[in-house]
Amino acid sequence: MGELAFLIAERVGLIILLAFILVNIRPFRRLLLDATPANLFKLALIFSAFAIISNLLGIEIDPDNHIMRETILWHVTPGYSVANVRILAVTVAGIVGGPGVGGLTGLVAGTHRMMQESWAADAWFYIVSSTLIGILSGMLYHKNRRHFVVMPPWQGFLVSLVMESIQMIFVVFFSPTHLKLAHFIALPMIVISSIGTAFFLMILSLYFRQEVDTRAVQTRSVMKLAVRTLPAFRHGLQSESARQVTDLILEYTDFDAVGIGNTEKTLAFAGAGSDHHYHDMPKADVPRFAKQALQNRQTQLAYNTGQIGCHNDHCPLQAGMAIPLTLGSRVLGVLTLYFKENWQLTPVEIQTGEGLGEILATQIVLGEKERQAGLLRDAELKSLQAQISPHFFFNSINTIIAISRFDSEKARFLLRELSTFFRSNLLGANQSKIPLKQEEAHVKAYLNLEQTRFPDKYDVEFYSSVDDQVLVPPFAIQVLVENAIHHAFGNRKTGNIINIWITKSGKYLEIRVADNGEGIDPAVIGKLGKEKIDSEQGSGTAMQNLNARLKGLYGDSAKMQIVTGKTGTSISLLIPYAQTKQDLNTEGASI
């Protein structure tokens, strides 16, 4: 049995070596990350090859349990048996690819094993056992592969123990020498193959950890890039600003080429292929997938030159993505990112590109809003934007950069929240009323960013008993919440509670924000919301603007009520209850 154990360990070591080589090939790693039907089929073919290799390296055993010395086992002598490690390949196939990959790998492995028996009628059980094991191990597949999770090696060891035991049950009942063979091969096959499975998964886990590190590095790079690109779009999307940004993207990312265009032409291009992708390229020459992104308002992925749609047959760019730059219903332009090799277009790069597109779209509109500030019809909203945009943006960016060093997933979440906050801010600037759902998302995005900057300082609860499509003035809730955060609690670090209630009171919608802070100075309570206040805690401009907007929208039907004391403050807004969209002003600013 010692000799058999050594030979099995030798085969397992070879499989592990092949696995290590394979994981270092980037196209294979993309198959693990992007679970499309085509990629899963390719995975099944790869693991089937592993299983066939395991069969060919099998150890032939005669009826008296003597080991036969064969380098490559093309055929099995009638009445003889084989010890091999194909179940290792089948089990791992199921764990990393799911029941489909595991089942198909098991079917191929079992069929090849039966072929080694010259299609003997009593060898059918190899097909049944291998397919069953592949499907069962596939039940433990992590579908959320984009989160870079793979089964821990110790769990893989236990799963493999079970799967090898199932195979051994089939051996006992259907092999030529039944229990005699099982007694000889069971212990080394079960234990050593299970150890091999654990090592296989350990290699995959090591790779996935590297991917997490890559994400963290890319997140930090994108954050730094966001800070650098903000000044470039100070005057909106123009040729000069687009050229600055394409150069910056090349500097901070791994893309081989970058293009930025508006709805009419490519404004700027940098990187490989600049001889035929150029600045101010007319729409007729713009790559087809960029036009499709503008038309469909969806990210377009290209894994070959044909899908890119470049007019130059010698273009060095083999893969890329075209990301529409949108805000609400408006299409601002398109960002195109390219690679020289199609295997470089991984899910990580796709998420990086889409996140970058959201940042640029927001920055373009921020810049355009600044340029057109004098033309804004709503002076109060303009004032609100002037207060929150630059200061809040840079504080949030610095916070996200810091978090990305130890929690890249949270940094990505906060980046999406920052995008939501500014998108809502800009959309609200062009509307007199918005659905409660939109305002709630805006407030929650703001709170998530604030609570990340000041963890455990605020406890905020949101209660709503009305339809989320009821119409409210934009920023109404956000102003009250921000007022509580900045002015209610003084220097108190913990135990700060803010409650938000949205209820229907007869024909009115009541918005109430209450805190357990220090209360409002009685000397200024009568002025708050009506005029500017000369106070060390603030001027009250935001509350004054909010009250003026309510009066402008609803006249005397709108009311602001303030109740304050030593145990806190409650501010209520009463406005007419409305669910129709007739009052919505959906006119968007143009670029």
mmCIF file of N, CA and C in Angstrom, residues 310-383:
data_model
loop_
_atom_site.group_PDB
_atom_site.id
_atom_site.type_symbol
_atom_site.label_atom_id
_atom_site.label_comp_id
_atom_site.label_asym_id
_atom_site.label_seq_id
_atom_site.Cartn_x
_atom_site.Cartn_y
_atom_site.Cartn_z
ATOM 1 N N CYS A 310 -13.567 48.987 -35.951
ATOM 2 C CA CYS A 310 -12.610 49.974 -36.451
ATOM 3 C C CYS A 310 -12.471 49.821 -37.969
ATOM 4 N N HIS A 311 -12.275 50.945 -38.650
ATOM 5 C CA HIS A 311 -12.178 50.911 -40.116
ATOM 6 C C HIS A 311 -10.784 50.517 -40.597
ATOM 7 N N ASN A 312 -9.813 50.457 -39.703
ATOM 8 C CA ASN A 312 -8.446 50.121 -40.087
ATOM 9 C C ASN A 312 -8.195 48.637 -39.842
ATOM 10 N N ASP A 313 -7.852 47.907 -40.899
ATOM 11 C CA ASP A 313 -7.637 46.459 -40.785
ATOM 12 C C ASP A 313 -6.403 46.107 -39.961
ATOM 13 N N HIS A 314 -5.494 47.063 -39.770
ATOM 14 C CA HIS A 314 -4.255 46.797 -39.035
ATOM 15 C C HIS A 314 -4.273 47.438 -37.647
ATOM 16 N N CYS A 315 -5.440 47.706 -37.136
ATOM 17 C CA CYS A 315 -5.558 48.330 -35.816
ATOM 18 C C CYS A 315 -4.989 47.390 -34.751
ATOM 19 N N PRO A 316 -4.115 47.887 -33.875
ATOM 20 C CA PRO A 316 -3.511 47.018 -32.847
ATOM 21 C C PRO A 316 -4.449 46.725 -31.679
ATOM 22 N N LEU A 317 -5.594 47.376 -31.631
ATOM 23 C CA LEU A 317 -6.505 47.242 -30.489
ATOM 24 C C LEU A 317 -7.434 46.056 -30.714
ATOM 25 N N GLN A 318 -7.345 45.061 -29.825
ATOM 26 C CA GLN A 318 -8.070 43.801 -29.988
ATOM 27 C C GLN A 318 -9.308 43.676 -29.109
ATOM 28 N N ALA A 319 -9.450 44.537 -28.125
ATOM 29 C CA ALA A 319 -10.600 44.452 -27.213
ATOM 30 C C ALA A 319 -10.841 45.825 -26.606
ATOM 31 N N GLY A 320 -12.055 46.003 -26.119
ATOM 32 C CA GLY A 320 -12.344 47.298 -25.505
ATOM 33 C C GLY A 320 -13.770 47.378 -25.006
ATOM 34 N N MET A 321 -14.099 48.525 -24.437
ATOM 35 C CA MET A 321 -15.459 48.792 -23.982
ATOM 36 C C MET A 321 -15.813 50.237 -24.284
ATOM 37 N N ALA A 322 -17.069 50.433 -24.671
ATOM 38 C CA ALA A 322 -17.583 51.768 -24.935
ATOM 39 C C ALA A 322 -18.654 52.054 -23.893
ATOM 40 N N ILE A 323 -18.426 53.085 -23.087
ATOM 41 C CA ILE A 323 -19.293 53.379 -21.944
ATOM 42 C C ILE A 323 -19.998 54.710 -22.189
ATOM 43 N N PRO A 324 -21.331 54.704 -22.305
ATOM 44 C CA PRO A 324 -22.035 55.978 -22.514
ATOM 45 C C PRO A 324 -21.948 56.844 -21.266
ATOM 46 N N LEU A 325 -21.700 58.109 -21.457
ATOM 47 C CA LEU A 325 -21.666 59.074 -20.356
ATOM 48 C C LEU A 325 -23.056 59.688 -20.265
ATOM 49 N N THR A 326 -23.824 59.282 -19.259
ATOM 50 C CA THR A 326 -25.218 59.687 -19.173
ATOM 51 C C THR A 326 -25.518 60.333 -17.835
ATOM 52 N N LEU A 327 -26.548 61.146 -17.834
ATOM 53 C CA LEU A 327 -27.098 61.702 -16.604
ATOM 54 C C LEU A 327 -28.609 61.741 -16.790
ATOM 55 N N GLY A 328 -29.314 60.884 -16.045
ATOM 56 C CA GLY A 328 -30.756 60.789 -16.233
ATOM 57 C C GLY A 328 -31.060 60.321 -17.642
ATOM 58 N N SER A 329 -31.866 61.075 -18.374
ATOM 59 C CA SER A 329 -32.241 60.701 -19.734
ATOM 60 C C SER A 329 -31.302 61.307 -20.773
ATOM 61 N N ARG A 330 -30.316 62.033 -20.322
ATOM 62 C CA ARG A 330 -29.414 62.709 -21.248
ATOM 63 C C ARG A 330 -28.187 61.868 -21.549
ATOM 64 N N VAL A 331 -27.760 61.884 -22.809
ATOM 65 C CA VAL A 331 -26.507 61.254 -23.218
ATOM 66 C C VAL A 331 -25.506 62.373 -23.479
ATOM 67 N N LEU A 332 -24.441 62.405 -22.700
ATOM 68 C CA LEU A 332 -23.448 63.472 -22.803
ATOM 69 C C LEU A 332 -22.362 63.143 -23.810
ATOM 70 N N GLY A 333 -21.999 61.874 -23.892
ATOM 71 C CA GLY A 333 -20.915 61.467 -24.764
ATOM 72 C C GLY A 333 -20.595 60.003 -24.536
ATOM 73 N N VAL A 334 -19.388 59.599 -24.922
ATOM 74 C CA VAL A 334 -19.000 58.201 -24.786
ATOM 75 C C VAL A 334 -17.516 58.121 -24.429
ATOM 76 N N LEU A 335 -17.201 57.199 -23.523
ATOM 77 C CA LEU A 335 -15.823 56.900 -23.129
ATOM 78 C C LEU A 335 -15.455 55.543 -23.715
ATOM 79 N N THR A 336 -14.367 55.469 -24.480
ATOM 80 C CA THR A 336 -13.920 54.200 -25.062
ATOM 81 C C THR A 336 -12.561 53.835 -24.476
ATOM 82 N N LEU A 337 -12.451 52.608 -24.002
ATOM 83 C CA LEU A 337 -11.228 52.105 -23.369
ATOM 84 C C LEU A 337 -10.797 50.834 -24.096
ATOM 85 N N TYR A 338 -9.532 50.735 -24.438
ATOM 86 C CA TYR A 338 -9.064 49.651 -25.311
ATOM 87 C C TYR A 338 -7.895 48.877 -24.699
ATOM 88 N N PHE A 339 -7.764 47.613 -25.171
ATOM 89 C CA PHE A 339 -6.620 46.767 -24.844
ATOM 90 C C PHE A 339 -6.037 46.196 -26.143
ATOM 91 N N LYS A 340 -4.751 45.863 -26.085
ATOM 92 C CA LYS A 340 -4.115 45.228 -27.239
ATOM 93 C C LYS A 340 -4.400 43.736 -27.309
ATOM 94 N N GLU A 341 -4.759 43.127 -26.170
ATOM 95 C CA GLU A 341 -5.053 41.700 -26.111
ATOM 96 C C GLU A 341 -6.445 41.512 -25.505
ATOM 97 N N ASN A 342 -7.245 40.592 -26.096
ATOM 98 C CA ASN A 342 -8.629 40.455 -25.618
ATOM 99 C C ASN A 342 -8.728 39.834 -24.228
ATOM 100 N N TRP A 343 -7.712 39.058 -23.811
ATOM 101 C CA TRP A 343 -7.775 38.470 -22.472
ATOM 102 C C TRP A 343 -7.636 39.517 -21.372
ATOM 103 N N GLN A 344 -7.174 40.717 -21.731
ATOM 104 C CA GLN A 344 -7.029 41.774 -20.734
ATOM 105 C C GLN A 344 -8.371 42.366 -20.300
ATOM 106 N N LEU A 345 -9.407 42.125 -21.086
ATOM 107 C CA LEU A 345 -10.732 42.675 -20.764
ATOM 108 C C LEU A 345 -11.425 41.763 -19.754
ATOM 109 N N THR A 346 -11.092 41.925 -18.497
ATOM 110 C CA THR A 346 -11.625 41.099 -17.412
ATOM 111 C C THR A 346 -12.787 41.821 -16.730
ATOM 112 N N PRO A 347 -13.576 41.104 -15.921
ATOM 113 C CA PRO A 347 -14.641 41.777 -15.156
ATOM 114 C C PRO A 347 -14.133 42.907 -14.280
ATOM 115 N N VAL A 348 -12.919 42.763 -13.731
ATOM 116 C CA VAL A 348 -12.354 43.834 -12.910
ATOM 117 C C VAL A 348 -12.173 45.099 -13.749
ATOM 118 N N GLU A 349 -11.627 44.936 -14.960
ATOM 119 C CA GLU A 349 -11.403 46.089 -15.835
ATOM 120 C C GLU A 349 -12.737 46.694 -16.275
ATOM 121 N N ILE A 350 -13.734 45.840 -16.514
ATOM 122 C CA ILE A 350 -15.050 46.337 -16.929
ATOM 123 C C ILE A 350 -15.668 47.185 -15.824
ATOM 124 N N GLN A 351 -15.606 46.703 -14.574
ATOM 125 C CA GLN A 351 -16.151 47.471 -13.458
ATOM 126 C C GLN A 351 -15.382 48.775 -13.267
ATOM 127 N N THR A 352 -14.063 48.723 -13.441
ATOM 128 C CA THR A 352 -13.266 49.946 -13.341
ATOM 129 C C THR A 352 -13.695 50.954 -14.397
ATOM 130 N N GLY A 353 -13.869 50.476 -15.628
ATOM 131 C CA GLY A 353 -14.269 51.360 -16.718
ATOM 132 C C GLY A 353 -15.637 51.979 -16.500
ATOM 133 N N GLU A 354 -16.606 51.167 -16.051
ATOM 134 C CA GLU A 354 -17.955 51.690 -15.826
ATOM 135 C C GLU A 354 -17.968 52.697 -14.679
ATOM 136 N N GLY A 355 -17.202 52.411 -13.620
ATOM 137 C CA GLY A 355 -17.110 53.372 -12.513
ATOM 138 C C GLY A 355 -16.479 54.679 -12.964
ATOM 139 N N LEU A 356 -15.452 54.570 -13.804
ATOM 140 C CA LEU A 356 -14.801 55.757 -14.335
ATOM 141 C C LEU A 356 -15.774 56.559 -15.196
ATOM 142 N N GLY A 357 -16.600 55.858 -15.969
ATOM 143 C CA GLY A 357 -17.594 56.536 -16.796
ATOM 144 C C GLY A 357 -18.583 57.335 -15.962
ATOM 145 N N GLU A 358 -19.023 56.762 -14.832
ATOM 146 C CA GLU A 358 -19.955 57.473 -13.945
ATOM 147 C C GLU A 358 -19.314 58.724 -13.368
ATOM 148 N N ILE A 359 -18.053 58.602 -12.957
ATOM 149 C CA ILE A 359 -17.351 59.751 -12.393
ATOM 150 C C ILE A 359 -17.224 60.865 -13.432
ATOM 151 N N LEU A 360 -16.798 60.503 -14.649
ATOM 152 C CA LEU A 360 -16.605 61.518 -15.686
ATOM 153 C C LEU A 360 -17.917 62.190 -16.058
ATOM 154 N N ALA A 361 -19.002 61.401 -16.157
ATOM 155 C CA ALA A 361 -20.298 61.986 -16.493
ATOM 156 C C ALA A 361 -20.711 63.016 -15.449
ATOM 157 N N THR A 362 -20.517 62.669 -14.188
ATOM 158 C CA THR A 362 -20.866 63.595 -13.114
ATOM 159 C C THR A 362 -19.991 64.841 -13.170
ATOM 160 N N GLN A 363 -18.700 64.658 -13.427
ATOM 161 C CA GLN A 363 -17.796 65.804 -13.473
ATOM 162 C C GLN A 363 -18.100 66.716 -14.660
ATOM 163 N N ILE A 364 -18.477 66.119 -15.789
ATOM 164 C CA ILE A 364 -18.815 66.933 -16.959
ATOM 165 C C ILE A 364 -19.990 67.854 -16.654
ATOM 166 N N VAL A 365 -21.005 67.278 -16.029
ATOM 167 C CA VAL A 365 -22.183 68.090 -15.732
ATOM 168 C C VAL A 365 -21.885 69.096 -14.626
ATOM 169 N N LEU A 366 -21.068 68.700 -13.642
ATOM 170 C CA LEU A 366 -20.659 69.664 -12.619
ATOM 171 C C LEU A 366 -19.960 70.852 -13.266
ATOM 172 N N GLY A 367 -19.072 70.576 -14.213
ATOM 173 C CA GLY A 367 -18.372 71.659 -14.900
ATOM 174 C C GLY A 367 -19.311 72.513 -15.721
ATOM 175 N N GLU A 368 -20.251 71.863 -16.418
ATOM 176 C CA GLU A 368 -21.205 72.610 -17.217
ATOM 177 C C GLU A 368 -22.125 73.445 -16.344
ATOM 178 N N LYS A 369 -22.501 72.897 -15.200
ATOM 179 C CA LYS A 369 -23.336 73.668 -14.284
ATOM 180 C C LYS A 369 -22.600 74.908 -13.796
ATOM 181 N N GLU A 370 -21.322 74.756 -13.535
ATOM 182 C CA GLU A 370 -20.533 75.906 -13.084
ATOM 183 C C GLU A 370 -20.477 76.963 -14.180
ATOM 184 N N ARG A 371 -20.304 76.529 -15.430
ATOM 185 C CA ARG A 371 -20.217 77.488 -16.542
ATOM 186 C C ARG A 371 -21.541 78.199 -16.780
ATOM 187 N N GLN A 372 -22.629 77.466 -16.562
ATOM 188 C CA GLN A 372 -23.939 78.027 -16.842
ATOM 189 C C GLN A 372 -24.659 78.492 -15.570
ATOM 190 N N ALA A 373 -23.905 78.653 -14.485
ATOM 191 C CA ALA A 373 -24.529 78.985 -13.202
ATOM 192 C C ALA A 373 -25.385 80.238 -13.304
ATOM 193 N N GLY A 374 -24.930 81.213 -14.091
ATOM 194 C CA GLY A 374 -25.679 82.456 -14.201
ATOM 195 C C GLY A 374 -27.007 82.307 -14.904
ATOM 196 N N LEU A 375 -27.196 81.154 -15.616
ATOM 197 C CA LEU A 375 -28.436 80.943 -16.349
ATOM 198 C C LEU A 375 -29.437 80.088 -15.599
ATOM 199 N N LEU A 376 -29.062 79.574 -14.410
ATOM 200 C CA LEU A 376 -29.993 78.740 -13.656
ATOM 201 C C LEU A 376 -31.207 79.555 -13.242
ATOM 202 N N ARG A 377 -32.391 79.003 -13.421
ATOM 203 C CA ARG A 377 -33.621 79.730 -13.113
ATOM 204 C C ARG A 377 -33.945 79.716 -11.630
ATOM 205 N N ASP A 378 -33.461 78.722 -10.898
ATOM 206 C CA ASP A 378 -33.808 78.609 -9.488
ATOM 207 C C ASP A 378 -32.619 79.042 -8.643
ATOM 208 N N ALA A 379 -32.650 80.280 -8.124
ATOM 209 C CA ALA A 379 -31.505 80.816 -7.403
ATOM 210 C C ALA A 379 -31.230 80.039 -6.126
ATOM 211 N N GLU A 380 -32.276 79.572 -5.441
ATOM 212 C CA GLU A 380 -32.087 78.840 -4.202
ATOM 213 C C GLU A 380 -31.369 77.523 -4.435
ATOM 214 N N LEU A 381 -31.739 76.809 -5.491
ATOM 215 C CA LEU A 381 -31.069 75.544 -5.797
ATOM 216 C C LEU A 381 -29.617 75.782 -6.190
ATOM 217 N N LYS A 382 -29.401 76.866 -6.908
ATOM 218 C CA LYS A 382 -28.026 77.206 -7.259
ATOM 219 C C LYS A 382 -27.192 77.437 -5.996
ATOM 220 N N SER A 383 -27.784 78.094 -5.024
ATOM 221 C CA SER A 383 -27.088 78.344 -3.766
ATOM 222 C C SER A 383 -26.777 77.048 -3.044
#
